């Protein structure tokens, strides 16, 4: 519906991706001097984060992103993140990439759902950007790119009405409809039920600009208040202390969109699948013809703008596992429910040979190199230290 | 819970083929009392779920309507609303979407009319869609647009010869909801109200030519749902308030801090003046509207509260004209909850 949804969707999902990768890399990293050649270090972690953030905030890419356009399928969007996640020396197998995308999407779905006011979506986005700026605080050149995007956001969304923000929010909710993947950190914090649905509290601060429910006022034809009554409910609300800042810098007040992961908190996802009685929304995306022409064009535009440099000849990619062991990752790949499959892009779907060639080139770069035989996954020997994500 | 005794109790739910989308006024109910049937419809993405239920609540049949002219971009053919329009000689099911306006026979079996929206090649910065549906004067069906325009369709007693009778150009923001007088309008009160994203309300007198009677200016908050009864406008807002206005004068007569989140649906039971409100805060409230006979003041009192746990309500309707029963659905919910008099 709203043609201004994609920048918010992309940046918030990207922010969640960075939180997860950062946590996972920290959990697996070894102090530099002690690390073997195949083990993650702090230096590696910072490099991966910098590479991905640099790629994400690339000027050409941002230009494409901010153009008014409709949302495409989860599958098409997933392809962009595949590309982004491989913008550095890090490699992810399909199963880990699936898990990463599940975590990203469920986190942002939660944030969109619980946003007190629709325009607070912008504060959620700013929380992600503030955190991203903190990730790259040692690299001021990239900081400029992020600030530039910040300014673009303020320009595009700063003066939108509440009604227009609600339309963006409704568009996002349609995008996330019927996703009920259970996430361990949400289950533990009791923000998600065991059936995968989020807990909606009926207590706490009301949105900025909303009154606490209860008061009824009646007026006569002169406008004088003539009667006042109250009603009560099970709800238990309070007035918020202040409004979050929509400036380049400031206290956002809202906690949604801040980093909920820290090194000591393990996060799992369980493949809950969808309930049997309901046709899964995800099924709509599993069409015999995986991607239509317009979606391919969209991907070409967006991914074309990513300008990812391939790692140098002597450098090999290092695999990051989002699961605790390789066996767990393999098992997850084999047992992923059909309706949650994101499916591989089929480039034969396009008829135009010139376009086919261009897309083959772009999508060819998505090929994750097969595991090298000798101990490829960094930190494989550190099972004792690794927490599952 | 509320201090009164329970007025309503939960009854057997209706299962849907797909969950409801987070859209305003996303539940419509059509009663067919002589057939002992009721139809329910909710919107999911590019499709409309229709369920027909027998009065004893034991038997259901389902149908799904798709907006056929979809593009590859999933979000380009989203249905924004589905509602039955009851006219003296026929009942039509009207669907509004990003592609246009479709009118079906009441059981969704045959498409009677299709009005395409002017959609450009490149998506514009502003979304283009239709939203807001109401029957007026026993002859017209009014449909709102994202541009703020309201199309008035002249509907013949039978057949497909629907024509655009008039275009109302008064709103500057996307139309959210339209409501026709459900009771008896006092003189000068008009019989139609249109609401928009900015919170502006327009009161009209319908007919061969529609006349604008009153404009209630926006107060900085979206009006997502509106009802008109005996010359009283009941409006639900994004800040959780319900406001009652006098249609004839535009004067505010009551203000209720009703919900802690955005209101998504209002409905009114014309034989009793009961008002139903549903919002993102998980609450459904029943209110009673009345007029003080001595002072002529409009009064509203709270009757009942229902908390639909972990659900952002997006649709709520009374199932009978007295308001003895109501139905509710929410975002991501694959069912319609029903409540009846205890």
XYZ file of C-alpha atoms in Angstrom:
731
model
C 0.000 0.000 0.000
C 2.320 2.751 1.195
C 5.151 3.375 -1.279
C 7.385 4.659 1.536
C 7.648 1.408 3.452
C 10.818 -0.154 2.074
C 13.460 2.120 3.649
C 12.033 1.525 7.121
C 11.677 -2.199 6.507
C 15.193 -2.560 5.152
C 16.993 -0.449 7.756
C 15.265 -2.016 10.746
C 15.761 -5.583 9.510
C 19.368 -4.666 8.704
C 19.805 -3.308 12.211
C 18.507 -6.535 13.739
C 20.822 -8.532 11.484
C 23.795 -6.555 12.761
C 22.764 -7.078 16.404
C 22.611 -10.838 15.850
C 25.854 -11.096 13.873
C 27.666 -8.927 16.414
C 26.452 -11.084 19.290
C 27.349 -14.301 17.506
C 30.792 -13.078 16.481
C 31.535 -11.823 19.996
C 30.439 -15.152 21.463
C 32.877 -16.954 19.218
C 35.830 -14.612 19.225
C 39.226 -15.340 20.702
C 41.820 -12.759 21.798
C 44.032 -11.980 18.796
C 47.334 -13.348 20.039
C 45.853 -16.659 21.150
C 43.716 -17.290 18.062
C 44.613 -19.890 15.488
C 44.331 -19.014 11.818
C 40.820 -20.447 11.592
C 39.433 -18.738 14.676
C 37.429 -15.499 14.882
C 39.121 -12.560 16.563
C 37.907 -9.157 17.647
C 39.680 -7.675 14.649
C 37.783 -10.042 12.325
C 34.495 -9.163 14.004
C 35.012 -5.420 13.624
C 36.030 -5.890 10.022
C 32.890 -7.900 9.229
C 30.681 -5.309 10.918
C 32.415 -2.429 9.139
C 32.220 -4.167 5.759
C 28.520 -4.907 6.093
C 27.646 -1.447 7.370
C 29.695 0.225 4.633
C 27.867 -1.837 2.034
C 24.443 -1.204 3.561
C 24.842 2.567 3.600
C 26.365 2.830 0.160
C 25.066 5.980 -1.503
C 23.853 4.359 -4.722
C 22.061 1.642 -2.813
C 20.338 4.142 -0.524
C 19.188 6.126 -3.555
C 17.443 3.043 -4.946
C 16.005 2.169 -1.564
C 14.430 5.565 -0.982
C 12.607 5.664 -4.316
C 8.809 5.332 -3.868
C 7.975 1.688 -4.542
C 5.759 -1.150 -3.415
C 7.071 -3.953 -1.231
C 8.029 -7.186 -2.872
C 7.911 -10.691 -1.436
C 9.821 -11.844 1.629
C 11.803 -14.065 -0.722
C 12.968 -11.158 -2.866
C 13.920 -9.107 0.170
C 15.749 -12.071 1.687
C 18.008 -12.148 -1.390
C 19.230 -8.646 -0.587
C 20.182 -9.717 2.947
C 21.906 -12.829 1.635
C 24.057 -10.517 -0.414
C 24.654 -8.147 2.467
C 25.597 -10.879 4.924
C 28.287 -11.995 2.487
C 29.773 -8.548 1.999
C 32.822 -9.525 3.980
C 34.963 -12.518 4.877
C 32.054 -14.152 6.642
C 30.080 -17.013 5.067
C 26.761 -18.442 6.171
C 25.223 -21.735 5.136
C 21.613 -21.767 4.003
C 20.361 -23.035 7.378
C 22.182 -20.303 9.300
C 20.978 -17.680 6.855
C 17.405 -18.965 7.284
C 17.720 -18.743 11.036
C 19.210 -15.270 10.847
C 16.341 -14.074 8.668
C 13.763 -15.662 10.996
C 15.235 -13.855 13.999
C 15.446 -10.547 12.128
C 11.877 -10.647 10.903
C 10.282 -11.781 14.159
C 12.155 -9.062 16.064
C 11.010 -6.311 13.737
C 7.473 -7.701 13.593
C 7.403 -7.427 17.377
C 8.618 -3.838 17.247
C 6.062 -2.813 14.619
C 3.236 -4.461 16.525
C 4.099 -2.896 19.862
C 4.850 0.599 18.582
C 2.728 2.873 20.785
C 2.062 5.385 17.988
C 2.574 4.646 14.297
C 5.134 7.469 14.066
C 7.157 5.802 16.827
C 8.271 3.482 13.997
C 10.681 6.254 13.157
C 12.067 6.194 16.708
C 12.543 2.430 16.385
C 14.490 3.070 13.179
C 16.570 5.740 14.891
C 17.362 3.312 17.711
C 18.784 0.902 15.156
C 20.767 3.642 13.462
C 22.100 4.958 16.770
C 23.366 1.453 17.549
C 24.876 1.096 14.072
C 26.758 4.347 14.575
C 28.110 2.915 17.810
C 29.332 -0.236 15.993
C 31.427 1.895 13.653
C 32.512 4.604 16.067
C 36.156 3.675 15.324
C 35.611 4.320 11.608
C 34.517 7.940 11.095
C 34.417 7.669 7.284
C 31.480 5.272 7.420
C 29.842 7.421 10.086
C 29.243 10.109 7.451
C 27.311 7.678 5.274
C 25.074 6.688 8.168
C 24.448 10.300 9.157
C 23.530 11.035 5.561
C 20.911 8.269 5.658
C 19.687 9.657 8.975
C 19.137 13.017 7.276
C 17.315 11.353 4.381
C 15.002 9.645 6.848
C 14.251 12.886 8.653
C 13.576 14.566 5.323
C 11.266 11.836 4.025
C 9.424 10.934 7.218
C 9.805 13.954 9.460
C 6.613 15.642 8.335
C 4.386 12.652 7.581
C 1.020 12.650 9.312
C -0.051 10.014 11.828
C -2.477 8.630 9.251
C 0.318 8.162 6.727
C 2.518 6.457 9.324
C -0.354 4.141 10.198
C -0.621 3.210 6.518
C 3.107 2.352 6.521
C 2.602 0.319 9.683
C -0.403 -1.490 8.177
C 1.675 -2.276 5.086
C 4.407 -3.751 7.290
C 1.891 -5.775 9.292
C 0.533 -7.275 6.078
C 4.123 -8.162 5.119
C 4.643 -9.937 8.462
C 1.203 -11.505 8.645
C 0.968 -15.123 9.844
C 4.616 -15.320 10.953
C 4.669 -16.994 14.363
C 8.182 -18.388 14.678
C 9.075 -18.862 18.329
C 12.218 -17.077 19.477
C 13.852 -18.232 22.688
C 14.786 -14.779 23.974
C 11.159 -13.646 23.474
C 9.765 -16.744 25.168
C 12.121 -16.304 28.132
C 11.239 -12.627 28.503
C 7.555 -13.538 28.266
C 6.959 -11.206 25.338
C 5.920 -14.166 23.178
C 3.529 -17.012 24.001
C 4.305 -20.657 23.342
C 1.995 -20.510 20.323
C 4.271 -17.903 18.769
C 1.962 -14.948 19.282
C 3.231 -11.825 20.945
C 2.048 -10.705 24.355
C 0.224 -7.375 24.180
C 0.371 -5.758 27.604
C -2.689 -3.864 28.881
C -0.608 -1.833 31.305
C 2.230 0.637 31.111
C 2.546 4.071 29.526
C -0.064 5.171 27.034
C 1.281 6.521 23.718
C 2.348 10.143 23.694
C -0.792 12.188 22.963
C -3.242 9.599 24.273
C -5.143 10.000 27.535
C -5.517 7.208 30.077
C -8.903 5.550 29.350
C -11.698 6.172 31.832
C -13.081 9.693 31.583
C -16.364 10.594 29.881
C -17.241 14.283 29.483
C -20.560 15.585 28.174
C -21.249 19.122 26.923
C -24.362 21.210 26.301
C -25.035 23.100 23.072
C -22.998 26.057 24.390
C -19.934 23.922 24.823
C -20.069 23.898 28.640
C -19.234 20.665 30.362
C -22.411 19.510 32.117
C -21.621 15.988 33.184
C -18.550 13.901 33.928
C -18.372 10.174 34.641
C -15.684 7.497 34.837
C -15.487 3.858 33.842
C -12.928 1.221 34.815
C -11.368 -1.741 33.059
C -8.681 -4.341 33.727
C -6.169 -2.068 32.016
C -3.587 -0.327 34.200
C -2.065 2.608 32.343
C 0.188 5.535 33.232
C 1.122 8.804 31.548
C 4.512 8.701 29.758
C 7.196 11.029 31.104
C 8.371 12.548 27.847
C 8.365 12.142 24.110
C 11.301 10.604 22.264
C 13.551 12.790 20.108
C 13.190 12.786 16.316
C 16.414 14.727 15.826
C 19.734 13.460 14.502
C 20.873 13.066 18.106
C 18.704 12.662 21.169
C 17.112 10.370 23.723
C 14.623 8.192 21.843
C 12.933 7.142 25.144
C 11.374 4.125 23.401
C 13.252 0.866 24.005
C 11.905 -0.939 20.928
C 14.675 -1.279 18.360
C 17.533 -1.209 20.853
C 19.854 -4.201 21.080
C 18.191 -6.884 23.152
C 21.049 -9.335 22.658
C 24.109 -9.353 24.845
C 26.886 -11.926 24.957
C 25.457 -13.797 27.900
C 21.921 -14.336 26.531
C 21.483 -17.362 24.327
C 18.847 -17.057 21.610
C 17.291 -19.969 19.805
C 14.579 -20.098 17.227
C 12.191 -22.998 17.083
C 10.561 -23.819 13.801
C 6.981 -23.621 15.041
C 5.531 -23.647 11.538
C 1.991 -22.457 11.029
C -1.099 -23.930 12.615
C -2.688 -26.730 10.643
C -6.103 -25.145 10.374
C -4.904 -22.005 8.649
C -3.544 -21.645 5.133
C -0.132 -20.161 5.732
C 0.534 -16.741 4.290
C 4.010 -17.998 3.425
C 2.461 -20.450 0.983
C 1.468 -17.565 -1.279
C 5.143 -16.954 -2.015
C 5.807 -20.518 -3.123
C 4.650 -20.090 -6.697
C 5.636 -22.429 -9.545
C 7.352 -19.434 -11.131
C 9.480 -18.281 -8.210
C 10.150 -14.663 -9.145
C 8.309 -12.570 -11.675
C 9.951 -10.069 -13.987
C 9.242 -7.030 -11.833
C 10.765 -8.650 -8.787
C 13.905 -9.477 -10.769
C 14.140 -5.870 -11.899
C 13.737 -4.703 -8.346
C 16.515 -7.000 -7.184
C 18.815 -5.993 -10.015
C 18.372 -2.324 -9.129
C 18.901 -2.821 -5.442
C 21.660 -5.420 -5.490
C 23.346 -3.672 -8.411
C 23.767 -0.702 -6.113
C 25.483 -2.726 -3.416
C 28.871 -2.682 -5.133
C 30.364 -5.475 -3.108
C 34.062 -6.087 -3.541
C 35.000 -9.730 -3.655
C 37.542 -10.757 -1.041
C 41.127 -10.822 -2.318
C 42.612 -13.973 -3.868
C 44.576 -15.128 -0.839
C 41.763 -14.507 1.577
C 39.275 -17.278 2.137
C 35.812 -16.772 3.555
C 35.210 -17.916 7.118
C 31.962 -19.614 7.967
C 29.783 -18.368 10.779
C 27.355 -20.851 12.239
C 24.204 -19.515 13.868
C 23.666 -22.874 15.535
C 25.696 -24.490 18.293
C 27.196 -27.260 16.151
C 27.557 -28.158 12.474
C 25.306 -31.162 13.047
C 22.574 -28.917 14.448
C 22.890 -26.653 11.405
C 22.618 -29.619 9.030
C 19.642 -30.970 10.941
C 17.900 -27.588 10.793
C 18.396 -27.471 7.025
C 16.834 -30.911 6.595
C 13.894 -30.401 8.900
C 12.811 -26.867 7.997
C 9.023 -26.960 7.458
C 7.930 -26.525 3.862
C 5.850 -23.453 4.487
C 8.803 -21.621 6.043
C 11.133 -22.308 3.127
C 12.430 -19.165 1.450
C 13.306 -21.084 -1.735
C 16.312 -20.460 -3.929
C 15.978 -17.824 -6.636
C 15.456 -19.345 -10.050
C 16.951 -17.045 -12.628
C 15.577 -19.063 -15.528
C 12.264 -17.480 -14.575
C 13.094 -14.422 -16.660
C 12.635 -14.502 -20.416
C 14.848 -11.634 -21.463
C 18.353 -12.997 -22.286
C 20.168 -9.700 -21.686
C 18.512 -9.342 -18.310
C 19.166 -13.011 -17.602
C 22.881 -12.458 -18.149
C 22.986 -9.411 -15.938
C 21.092 -11.152 -13.186
C 23.205 -14.273 -13.514
C 26.241 -12.102 -12.930
C 24.721 -10.368 -9.923
C 23.102 -13.447 -8.432
C 26.125 -15.561 -9.244
C 27.978 -13.542 -6.673
C 25.519 -14.895 -4.139
C 26.963 -18.372 -4.541
C 28.326 -19.352 -1.186
C 31.538 -21.302 -1.780
C 31.318 -24.880 -0.580
C 33.062 -25.769 2.629
C 36.772 -26.160 2.292
C 37.856 -29.583 3.596
C 40.148 -28.593 6.454
C 38.302 -27.248 9.515
C 36.512 -24.301 7.938
C 34.168 -23.022 10.602
C 35.931 -20.657 12.890
C 35.668 -21.615 16.477
C 34.567 -25.173 15.816
C 36.633 -26.338 18.776
C 35.045 -23.876 21.150
C 31.750 -25.665 21.674
C 32.069 -25.191 25.382
C 32.135 -21.430 25.040
C 29.507 -21.034 22.386
C 25.960 -20.276 23.306
C 23.394 -21.110 20.705
C 21.830 -17.990 19.235
C -13.495 -6.408 35.663
C -16.223 -3.777 35.190
C -18.389 -3.050 38.210
C -21.568 -4.211 36.514
C -22.456 -7.849 36.211
C -21.409 -9.493 32.997
C -23.718 -8.407 30.194
C -22.252 -10.584 27.483
C -20.657 -13.984 27.424
C -18.325 -15.489 24.856
C -19.909 -17.861 22.342
C -18.530 -20.265 19.781
C -16.009 -18.615 17.404
C -16.131 -18.717 13.642
C -12.952 -20.108 12.084
C -11.605 -18.275 9.048
C -9.646 -19.649 6.097
C -7.033 -16.937 6.595
C -6.219 -14.413 9.276
C -7.451 -10.806 9.328
C -5.258 -7.931 8.199
C -4.626 -4.796 10.256
C -7.039 -2.527 8.393
C -9.722 -0.175 9.683
C -13.270 -1.525 9.963
C -12.147 -4.986 8.955
C -15.339 -6.905 9.688
C -18.678 -6.700 7.998
C -21.825 -8.604 8.976
C -24.985 -9.187 6.939
C -28.031 -10.605 8.621
C -30.531 -12.605 6.619
C -33.121 -13.238 9.340
C -35.694 -14.938 7.072
C -33.035 -17.388 5.965
C -31.727 -17.838 9.514
C -28.280 -17.031 8.171
C -25.604 -14.440 8.780
C -22.692 -13.579 6.517
C -19.351 -12.383 7.880
C -16.457 -10.970 5.872
C -12.892 -9.978 6.704
C -10.005 -8.883 4.520
C -6.669 -10.694 4.262
C -4.098 -9.159 1.939
C -5.425 -9.423 -1.608
C -8.402 -11.587 -0.661
C -11.691 -11.359 1.192
C -12.843 -14.165 3.499
C -16.575 -14.766 3.475
C -18.279 -17.098 5.914
C -21.958 -17.814 6.084
C -23.181 -19.150 9.412
C -26.513 -20.654 10.339
C -28.414 -19.042 13.211
C -27.828 -22.032 15.483
C -24.081 -21.470 14.987
C -23.538 -25.066 13.936
C -23.021 -24.917 10.222
C -20.584 -22.782 8.187
C -19.626 -22.376 4.572
C -16.636 -20.434 3.262
C -15.796 -18.479 0.159
C -12.765 -16.416 -0.773
C -12.776 -13.504 -3.219
C -9.519 -12.385 -4.827
C -8.808 -9.063 -6.444
C -8.000 -10.640 -9.778
C -5.858 -7.957 -11.363
C -2.869 -8.464 -9.141
C 0.671 -7.590 -10.152
C 3.800 -9.405 -9.003
C 4.314 -6.896 -6.213
C 2.211 -8.479 -3.490
C 1.302 -5.189 -1.944
C 0.017 -3.576 -5.147
C -3.407 -5.201 -5.003
C -4.204 -5.089 -1.341
C -7.890 -5.011 -0.480
C -8.535 -2.208 2.012
C -12.128 -2.966 2.969
C -15.155 -5.173 2.299
C -18.676 -4.200 3.328
C -22.264 -5.123 2.511
C -24.461 -2.303 1.286
C -28.159 -2.841 1.931
C -30.456 -1.127 -0.560
C -34.260 -1.600 -0.696
C -34.210 -3.931 -3.692
C -30.808 -5.560 -3.457
C -27.759 -6.115 -1.278
C -24.301 -5.738 -2.761
C -20.921 -6.718 -1.340
C -18.476 -3.893 -2.085
C -14.695 -4.363 -2.092
C -12.208 -1.498 -2.182
C -8.552 -2.000 -3.063
C -5.488 -0.395 -4.609
C -6.792 -1.445 -7.999
C -10.323 -0.141 -7.690
C -13.837 -0.783 -6.504
C -15.681 -4.049 -7.060
C -19.344 -4.766 -6.388
C -20.625 -8.329 -6.041
C -23.986 -9.962 -5.388
C -24.357 -10.332 -1.620
C -23.166 -13.943 -1.568
C -20.042 -13.027 -3.512
C -21.050 -15.254 -6.413
C -21.168 -12.775 -9.297
C -19.351 -9.497 -9.909
C -21.836 -6.815 -10.822
C -19.540 -3.836 -11.388
C -15.846 -2.972 -11.540
C -14.456 0.536 -11.322
C -10.716 0.733 -11.934
C -8.606 3.394 -10.265
C -6.245 5.515 -12.309
C -2.994 3.750 -11.542
C 0.124 5.157 -13.110
C 3.111 3.194 -14.413
C 5.441 4.147 -11.578
C 4.071 4.042 -8.053
C 3.647 7.613 -6.893
C 4.977 8.801 -3.545
C 1.394 8.883 -2.316
C -0.453 5.591 -2.116
C -3.485 5.179 -4.381
C -6.417 3.171 -3.062
C -10.140 3.221 -2.338
C -11.458 2.943 1.238
C -14.716 3.778 3.025
C -18.023 2.265 1.914
C -21.656 3.160 2.667
C -25.106 2.966 1.099
C -27.114 6.215 1.095
C -30.697 7.223 0.338
C -31.654 3.693 -0.623
C -30.125 4.313 -4.008
C -26.471 5.278 -3.845
C -23.258 3.591 -2.797
C -20.557 6.023 -1.678
C -16.906 5.034 -1.789
C -13.919 7.064 -0.613
C -10.477 7.453 -2.177
C -6.951 8.043 -0.940
C -7.071 11.432 -2.672
C -9.943 12.532 -0.435
C -12.527 12.309 -3.196
C -15.770 10.435 -2.559
C -17.366 8.659 -5.519
C -21.156 8.408 -5.495
C -22.454 5.432 -7.484
C -26.065 5.300 -8.652
C -27.165 1.670 -8.313
C -30.165 0.366 -10.289
C -32.641 -1.994 -8.531
C -31.209 -4.842 -10.571
C -28.659 -5.454 -13.277
C -25.161 -4.140 -13.800
C -25.808 -0.613 -14.999
C -24.074 1.151 -12.119
C -22.978 4.694 -12.958
C -20.956 7.383 -11.231
C -23.517 9.976 -10.261
C -21.281 12.507 -8.534
C -17.804 13.093 -7.115
C -17.647 14.846 -3.760
C -14.582 17.036 -3.439
C -14.283 18.266 0.082
C -11.629 16.193 1.858
C -7.920 16.743 1.234
C -6.700 13.611 2.976
C -7.360 9.918 2.403
C -10.907 8.873 3.291
C -11.016 6.407 6.179
C -14.722 5.665 6.659
C -18.200 6.677 5.498
C -21.473 6.190 7.386
C -25.132 6.736 6.594
C -27.851 7.687 9.072
C -28.991 4.529 10.845
C -32.029 5.956 12.626
C -34.059 9.071 11.992
C -32.283 12.313 11.250
C -33.667 15.491 12.782
C -34.131 18.409 10.387
C -30.962 19.812 8.933
C -28.848 16.981 10.297
C -28.050 15.368 6.966
C -27.861 11.653 6.394
C -24.249 10.907 5.523
C -20.892 11.496 7.198
C -17.448 11.076 5.622
C -14.210 10.932 7.624
C -10.542 11.225 6.653
C -6.961 10.601 7.755
C -6.537 14.090 9.193
C -9.659 13.736 11.364
C -11.913 16.020 9.316
C -15.588 15.072 9.202
C -18.073 16.202 6.551
C -21.839 15.968 6.987
C -23.880 15.632 3.796
C -27.465 15.524 2.673
C -27.698 12.831 0.003
C -29.837 12.805 -3.106
C -29.707 13.524 -6.828
C -27.207 16.117 -5.776
C -25.360 15.796 -2.519
C -25.124 18.916 -0.373
C -22.431 19.635 2.172
C -24.133 20.686 5.402
C -21.276 20.878 7.837
C -17.561 20.375 8.133
C -16.036 19.441 11.485
C -12.395 20.469 11.340
C -9.552 18.112 12.149
C -8.030 18.259 15.619
C -4.718 16.646 14.651
C -5.772 13.036 14.941
C -6.972 10.465 12.380
C -10.646 9.520 12.501
C -10.593 5.854 11.529
C -14.247 4.955 12.061
C -17.524 6.854 12.102
C -21.243 6.216 12.695
C -24.360 8.381 12.371
C -27.504 7.841 14.419
C -30.440 10.127 15.054
C -28.345 13.110 14.057
C -25.439 12.194 16.322
C -22.028 11.517 14.794
C -19.950 8.988 16.748
C -16.292 9.184 15.688
C -13.346 6.996 16.755
C -9.820 8.423 16.675
C -6.185 7.345 16.545
C -5.565 8.729 20.039
C -8.153 6.331 21.482
C -10.915 8.899 21.904
C -14.548 8.616 20.894
C -16.252 11.927 20.226
C -19.935 12.577 19.717
C -20.939 15.530 17.545
C -24.295 17.016 16.666
C -24.550 16.516 12.883
C -26.772 19.572 12.326
C -24.465 22.045 14.079
C -21.060 20.357 14.315
C -21.001 20.978 18.059
C -19.030 18.553 20.246
C -21.436 16.942 22.721
C -19.286 14.251 24.348
C -15.649 13.216 24.592
C -14.638 9.781 25.863
C -11.097 8.677 26.712
C -12.137 5.255 25.540
C -9.012 3.324 24.502
C -5.274 3.308 25.150
C -4.444 2.815 21.469
C -5.725 3.567 17.984
C -9.452 2.833 17.484
C -10.033 0.583 14.429
C -13.784 0.010 14.450
C -17.091 1.432 15.634
C -20.558 0.016 15.207
C -23.993 1.111 16.347
C -27.200 -0.833 17.127
C -29.977 1.446 15.821
C -32.854 0.099 17.929
C -31.150 0.813 21.258
C -28.365 3.298 20.568
C -25.693 0.909 21.768
C -22.224 1.773 20.451
C -19.413 -0.758 20.027
C -15.724 0.256 19.830
C -12.680 -1.892 19.120
C -9.031 -0.809 19.232
C -5.385 -1.899 19.085
C -5.322 -1.950 22.893
C -7.121 -5.356 22.838
C -10.307 -3.901 24.287
C -13.848 -3.917 22.950
C -16.240 -1.548 24.748
C -20.017 -1.280 24.623
C -21.529 2.147 25.288
C -25.082 3.438 25.359
C -26.044 6.631 23.572
C -29.163 8.501 24.618
C -30.757 11.921 24.647
C -31.796 13.532 27.880
C -35.469 14.369 27.320
C -35.446 17.475 29.505
C -32.189 19.089 28.513
C -31.869 17.577 25.037
C -28.274 16.810 25.930
C -26.537 13.841 24.362
C -25.449 11.289 26.924
C -23.122 8.328 26.719
C -22.477 5.716 29.378
C -20.157 2.741 29.539
C -21.921 -0.657 29.639
C -19.404 -3.405 29.141
C -15.701 -4.077 28.501
C -14.205 -7.150 26.886
C -10.466 -7.779 26.697
C -9.461 -9.959 23.742
C -6.103 -11.110 25.065
C -3.009 -10.449 22.945
C -5.110 -9.214 20.025
C -5.100 -5.880 18.227
C -8.774 -5.532 17.278
C -9.319 -4.519 13.653
C -13.013 -5.281 13.203
C -16.083 -5.172 15.450
C -19.798 -5.352 14.554
C -23.104 -5.884 16.262
C -24.880 -8.960 14.916
C -28.423 -7.727 15.545
C -30.120 -4.293 15.526
C -30.675 -4.289 19.321
C -27.024 -4.914 20.048
C -27.608 -8.139 21.979
C -24.720 -9.819 20.230
C -21.500 -8.751 18.573
C -18.545 -10.137 16.622
C -14.881 -9.171 16.771
C -11.683 -10.007 14.870
C -8.056 -8.911 15.176
C -4.747 -8.728 13.308
C -3.242 -12.174 12.634
C -6.328 -13.797 14.124
C -7.776 -16.642 12.098
C -11.179 -16.474 13.724
C -14.108 -14.231 14.537
C -14.983 -14.144 18.220
C -18.676 -13.903 19.053
C -20.395 -12.650 22.150
C -24.052 -12.843 23.096
C -26.285 -11.557 25.845
C -25.591 -13.377 29.098
